[in-house]
Amino acid sequence: MWYLIIGSDVPNSLEARRNARAGHLQRLQVLASEQRLLVAGPLPALDMEDPGESGYVGSAIIAKFDSFAAAREWADADPYFLAGVYQQVDVLPFKPVLP
């Protein structure tokens, strides 16, 4: 099943994001290579492609896992969560309908 993972950043997370980014992206690339990643990306703090030093307020990931528990375990092991970038991570079942 697909799951929506939403990581909500702590205030002033940009430096911690930069430091943990390589590990975070590496895990996403594994999901992509396994054809289990639908989409992933950051949530800019400003309504613009590059929010600069304003940074991000979180991230959204939609990926396929065998179970809710597996999705939760994956989310809890994310380098952004472990580095303190995320103050909260929500995992929700997701049902793609369109396109």
Short mmCIF file of N, CA and C in Angstrom, two decimals:
data_model
loop_
_atom_site.label_atom_id
_atom_site.label_comp_id
_atom_site.label_asym_id
_atom_site.label_seq_id
_atom_site.Cartn_x
_atom_site.Cartn_y
_atom_site.Cartn_z
N MET A 1 0.84 -1.17 0.00
CA MET A 1 0.00 0.00 0.00
C MET A 1 0.89 1.24 0.00
N TRP A 2 0.33 2.33 -0.51
CA TRP A 2 1.03 3.61 -0.52
C TRP A 2 0.79 4.33 0.81
N TYR A 3 1.80 5.10 1.23
CA TYR A 3 1.70 5.88 2.46
C TYR A 3 2.23 7.28 2.22
N LEU A 4 1.54 8.25 2.80
CA LEU A 4 1.99 9.64 2.79
C LEU A 4 2.73 9.89 4.09
N ILE A 5 3.97 10.31 3.97
CA ILE A 5 4.79 10.62 5.13
C ILE A 5 5.04 12.12 5.11
N ILE A 6 4.63 12.78 6.17
CA ILE A 6 4.81 14.23 6.27
C ILE A 6 5.70 14.51 7.48
N GLY A 7 6.87 15.06 7.20
CA GLY A 7 7.78 15.47 8.26
C GLY A 7 7.64 16.96 8.47
N SER A 8 7.38 17.37 9.70
CA SER A 8 7.24 18.80 10.04
C SER A 8 8.52 19.26 10.73
N ASP A 9 9.16 20.26 10.16
CA ASP A 9 10.43 20.75 10.67
C ASP A 9 10.31 21.52 11.98
N VAL A 10 11.39 21.47 12.75
CA VAL A 10 11.55 22.35 13.90
C VAL A 10 11.84 23.75 13.35
N PRO A 11 11.67 24.79 14.14
CA PRO A 11 12.06 26.13 13.67
C PRO A 11 13.56 26.16 13.37
N ASN A 12 13.94 26.95 12.39
CA ASN A 12 15.35 27.17 12.03
C ASN A 12 16.08 25.86 11.72
N SER A 13 15.47 25.03 10.89
CA SER A 13 16.00 23.70 10.60
C SER A 13 17.00 23.66 9.45
N LEU A 14 17.21 24.77 8.77
CA LEU A 14 17.96 24.75 7.51
C LEU A 14 19.36 24.16 7.64
N GLU A 15 20.12 24.54 8.64
CA GLU A 15 21.48 24.01 8.78
C GLU A 15 21.46 22.50 9.05
N ALA A 16 20.57 22.06 9.91
CA ALA A 16 20.46 20.62 10.19
C ALA A 16 20.02 19.87 8.94
N ARG A 17 19.12 20.47 8.15
CA ARG A 17 18.70 19.86 6.87
C ARG A 17 19.90 19.68 5.95
N ARG A 18 20.66 20.73 5.82
CA ARG A 18 21.83 20.66 4.93
C ARG A 18 22.79 19.55 5.37
N ASN A 19 22.99 19.41 6.67
CA ASN A 19 23.93 18.42 7.18
C ASN A 19 23.43 16.99 6.99
N ALA A 20 22.13 16.77 7.02
CA ALA A 20 21.57 15.41 6.93
C ALA A 20 21.04 15.08 5.53
N ARG A 21 21.12 16.02 4.62
CA ARG A 21 20.49 15.86 3.31
C ARG A 21 20.99 14.66 2.51
N ALA A 22 22.28 14.43 2.49
CA ALA A 22 22.83 13.33 1.68
C ALA A 22 22.25 11.99 2.11
N GLY A 23 22.19 11.74 3.40
CA GLY A 23 21.63 10.48 3.89
C GLY A 23 20.15 10.36 3.62
N HIS A 24 19.44 11.47 3.75
CA HIS A 24 18.00 11.50 3.48
C HIS A 24 17.74 11.16 2.00
N LEU A 25 18.47 11.80 1.10
CA LEU A 25 18.30 11.55 -0.33
C LEU A 25 18.70 10.13 -0.72
N GLN A 26 19.73 9.60 -0.09
CA GLN A 26 20.17 8.24 -0.39
C GLN A 26 19.06 7.24 -0.10
N ARG A 27 18.35 7.40 1.00
CA ARG A 27 17.25 6.48 1.33
C ARG A 27 16.10 6.62 0.33
N LEU A 28 15.84 7.84 -0.11
CA LEU A 28 14.80 8.05 -1.11
C LEU A 28 15.19 7.42 -2.44
N GLN A 29 16.46 7.49 -2.79
CA GLN A 29 16.93 6.90 -4.04
C GLN A 29 16.79 5.38 -4.02
N VAL A 30 16.94 4.77 -2.86
CA VAL A 30 16.73 3.32 -2.74
C VAL A 30 15.27 3.00 -3.04
N LEU A 31 14.34 3.77 -2.44
CA LEU A 31 12.92 3.56 -2.73
C LEU A 31 12.64 3.73 -4.22
N ALA A 32 13.23 4.75 -4.83
CA ALA A 32 13.01 5.00 -6.26
C ALA A 32 13.54 3.84 -7.10
N SER A 33 14.72 3.33 -6.76
CA SER A 33 15.29 2.23 -7.53
C SER A 33 14.47 0.96 -7.39
N GLU A 34 13.73 0.84 -6.31
CA GLU A 34 12.84 -0.31 -6.09
C GLU A 34 11.44 -0.04 -6.63
N GLN A 35 11.27 1.09 -7.30
CA GLN A 35 9.98 1.53 -7.87
C GLN A 35 8.90 1.61 -6.79
N ARG A 36 9.29 2.09 -5.61
CA ARG A 36 8.36 2.23 -4.49
C ARG A 36 8.13 3.69 -4.12
N LEU A 37 8.71 4.62 -4.88
CA LEU A 37 8.57 6.05 -4.58
C LEU A 37 7.69 6.71 -5.62
N LEU A 38 6.60 7.29 -5.18
CA LEU A 38 5.71 8.01 -6.09
C LEU A 38 6.18 9.46 -6.24
N VAL A 39 6.48 10.11 -5.12
CA VAL A 39 6.93 11.50 -5.13
C VAL A 39 7.56 11.83 -3.77
N ALA A 40 8.49 12.77 -3.79
CA ALA A 40 9.10 13.24 -2.55
C ALA A 40 9.63 14.64 -2.77
N GLY A 41 9.52 15.47 -1.76
CA GLY A 41 10.07 16.81 -1.87
C GLY A 41 9.85 17.64 -0.63
N PRO A 42 10.60 18.74 -0.54
CA PRO A 42 10.48 19.64 0.60
C PRO A 42 9.29 20.58 0.46
N LEU A 43 8.89 21.13 1.59
CA LEU A 43 7.80 22.11 1.65
C LEU A 43 8.42 23.47 1.98
N PRO A 44 8.62 24.33 0.97
CA PRO A 44 9.28 25.62 1.19
C PRO A 44 8.52 26.50 2.18
N ALA A 45 9.27 27.25 2.97
CA ALA A 45 8.67 28.17 3.94
C ALA A 45 8.04 29.37 3.24
N LEU A 46 8.49 29.66 2.02
CA LEU A 46 7.94 30.77 1.23
C LEU A 46 7.39 30.22 -0.08
N ASP A 47 6.46 30.94 -0.66
CA ASP A 47 5.83 30.52 -1.91
C ASP A 47 6.75 30.83 -3.09
N MET A 48 7.86 30.07 -3.14
CA MET A 48 8.82 30.23 -4.23
C MET A 48 9.67 28.98 -4.35
N GLU A 49 10.19 28.75 -5.54
CA GLU A 49 11.01 27.57 -5.83
C GLU A 49 12.17 27.43 -4.85
N ASP A 50 12.90 28.51 -4.64
CA ASP A 50 14.04 28.51 -3.72
C ASP A 50 13.76 29.51 -2.61
N PRO A 51 13.42 29.03 -1.41
CA PRO A 51 13.10 29.95 -0.33
C PRO A 51 14.32 30.57 0.35
N GLY A 52 15.50 30.25 -0.15
CA GLY A 52 16.72 30.83 0.41
C GLY A 52 16.88 30.47 1.88
N GLU A 53 17.32 31.44 2.65
CA GLU A 53 17.58 31.21 4.07
C GLU A 53 16.30 31.02 4.89
N SER A 54 15.14 31.26 4.29
CA SER A 54 13.88 30.98 5.01
C SER A 54 13.68 29.49 5.17
N GLY A 55 14.29 28.71 4.28
CA GLY A 55 14.28 27.26 4.42
C GLY A 55 12.96 26.60 4.15
N TYR A 56 12.70 25.56 4.90
CA TYR A 56 11.55 24.69 4.67
C TYR A 56 10.80 24.43 5.96
N VAL A 57 9.53 24.11 5.81
CA VAL A 57 8.70 23.80 6.98
C VAL A 57 8.47 22.30 7.12
N GLY A 58 8.93 21.53 6.14
CA GLY A 58 8.76 20.09 6.22
C GLY A 58 9.03 19.41 4.89
N SER A 59 8.63 18.16 4.83
CA SER A 59 8.80 17.35 3.64
C SER A 59 7.59 16.45 3.46
N ALA A 60 7.32 16.08 2.21
CA ALA A 60 6.25 15.13 1.91
C ALA A 60 6.84 14.01 1.05
N ILE A 61 6.48 12.79 1.41
CA ILE A 61 6.94 11.60 0.69
C ILE A 61 5.74 10.69 0.50
N ILE A 62 5.56 10.19 -0.70
CA ILE A 62 4.55 9.15 -0.93
C ILE A 62 5.30 7.94 -1.46
N ALA A 63 5.23 6.86 -0.69
CA ALA A 63 5.98 5.66 -1.04
C ALA A 63 5.19 4.41 -0.67
N LYS A 64 5.59 3.31 -1.29
CA LYS A 64 4.90 2.03 -1.08
C LYS A 64 5.65 1.20 -0.03
N PHE A 65 4.88 0.68 0.93
CA PHE A 65 5.41 -0.20 1.97
C PHE A 65 4.47 -1.37 2.15
N ASP A 66 4.98 -2.44 2.73
CA ASP A 66 4.16 -3.64 2.95
C ASP A 66 3.08 -3.44 4.01
N SER A 67 3.33 -2.49 4.93
CA SER A 67 2.38 -2.29 6.02
C SER A 67 2.59 -0.90 6.62
N PHE A 68 1.62 -0.48 7.42
CA PHE A 68 1.76 0.78 8.15
C PHE A 68 2.99 0.72 9.05
N ALA A 69 3.17 -0.40 9.73
CA ALA A 69 4.31 -0.54 10.64
C ALA A 69 5.63 -0.37 9.90
N ALA A 70 5.72 -0.93 8.69
CA ALA A 70 6.95 -0.80 7.89
C ALA A 70 7.16 0.66 7.47
N ALA A 71 6.10 1.35 7.10
CA ALA A 71 6.20 2.77 6.73
C ALA A 71 6.62 3.61 7.93
N ARG A 72 6.06 3.33 9.08
CA ARG A 72 6.39 4.06 10.31
C ARG A 72 7.85 3.83 10.69
N GLU A 73 8.29 2.58 10.59
CA GLU A 73 9.67 2.25 10.92
C GLU A 73 10.64 2.98 9.97
N TRP A 74 10.29 3.00 8.68
CA TRP A 74 11.14 3.69 7.71
C TRP A 74 11.20 5.19 8.04
N ALA A 75 10.05 5.79 8.32
CA ALA A 75 10.00 7.22 8.64
C ALA A 75 10.78 7.55 9.90
N ASP A 76 10.69 6.70 10.90
CA ASP A 76 11.38 6.95 12.17
C ASP A 76 12.90 6.81 12.04
N ALA A 77 13.37 6.13 10.99
CA ALA A 77 14.80 5.97 10.77
C ALA A 77 15.37 6.98 9.78
N ASP A 78 14.55 7.93 9.34
CA ASP A 78 15.01 8.92 8.37
C ASP A 78 16.09 9.82 8.99
N PRO A 79 17.17 10.09 8.25
CA PRO A 79 18.22 10.95 8.78
C PRO A 79 17.73 12.34 9.21
N TYR A 80 16.73 12.88 8.56
CA TYR A 80 16.20 14.17 9.00
C TYR A 80 15.56 14.05 10.39
N PHE A 81 14.85 12.97 10.64
CA PHE A 81 14.24 12.77 11.95
C PHE A 81 15.32 12.54 13.00
N LEU A 82 16.28 11.69 12.68
CA LEU A 82 17.35 11.38 13.62
C LEU A 82 18.23 12.59 13.93
N ALA A 83 18.38 13.50 12.96
CA ALA A 83 19.21 14.71 13.14
C ALA A 83 18.45 15.85 13.81
N GLY A 84 17.17 15.65 14.09
CA GLY A 84 16.39 16.69 14.75
C GLY A 84 15.81 17.73 13.81
N VAL A 85 15.82 17.45 12.50
CA VAL A 85 15.20 18.37 11.54
C VAL A 85 13.68 18.35 11.73
N TYR A 86 13.13 17.15 11.84
CA TYR A 86 11.69 17.00 12.01
C TYR A 86 11.33 17.00 13.48
N GLN A 87 10.32 17.79 13.83
CA GLN A 87 9.79 17.74 15.19
C GLN A 87 8.68 16.71 15.29
N GLN A 88 8.09 16.37 14.13
CA GLN A 88 6.99 15.41 14.09
C GLN A 88 6.97 14.77 12.72
N VAL A 89 6.62 13.48 12.69
CA VAL A 89 6.46 12.76 11.43
C VAL A 89 5.13 12.04 11.47
N ASP A 90 4.27 12.35 10.52
CA ASP A 90 2.98 11.69 10.39
C ASP A 90 3.03 10.71 9.24
N VAL A 91 2.44 9.55 9.43
CA VAL A 91 2.36 8.52 8.40
C VAL A 91 0.88 8.20 8.21
N LEU A 92 0.42 8.34 6.97
CA LEU A 92 -0.99 8.12 6.66
C LEU A 92 -1.13 7.21 5.44
N PRO A 93 -2.08 6.27 5.48
CA PRO A 93 -2.34 5.49 4.26
C PRO A 93 -2.77 6.44 3.14
N PHE A 94 -2.37 6.11 1.91
CA PHE A 94 -2.65 6.97 0.77
C PHE A 94 -3.16 6.10 -0.38
N LYS A 95 -4.22 6.54 -1.01
CA LYS A 95 -4.79 5.83 -2.15
C LYS A 95 -4.73 6.72 -3.38
N PRO A 96 -3.79 6.45 -4.30
CA PRO A 96 -3.71 7.24 -5.52
C PRO A 96 -4.96 7.03 -6.38
N VAL A 97 -5.53 8.10 -6.88
CA VAL A 97 -6.72 8.01 -7.74
C VAL A 97 -6.44 8.63 -9.11
N LEU A 98 -5.84 9.79 -9.14
CA LEU A 98 -5.55 10.48 -10.40
C LEU A 98 -4.09 10.90 -10.41
N PRO A 99 -3.43 11.06 -11.49
CA PRO A 99 -3.93 10.89 -12.85
C PRO A 99 -3.99 9.44 -13.24
#
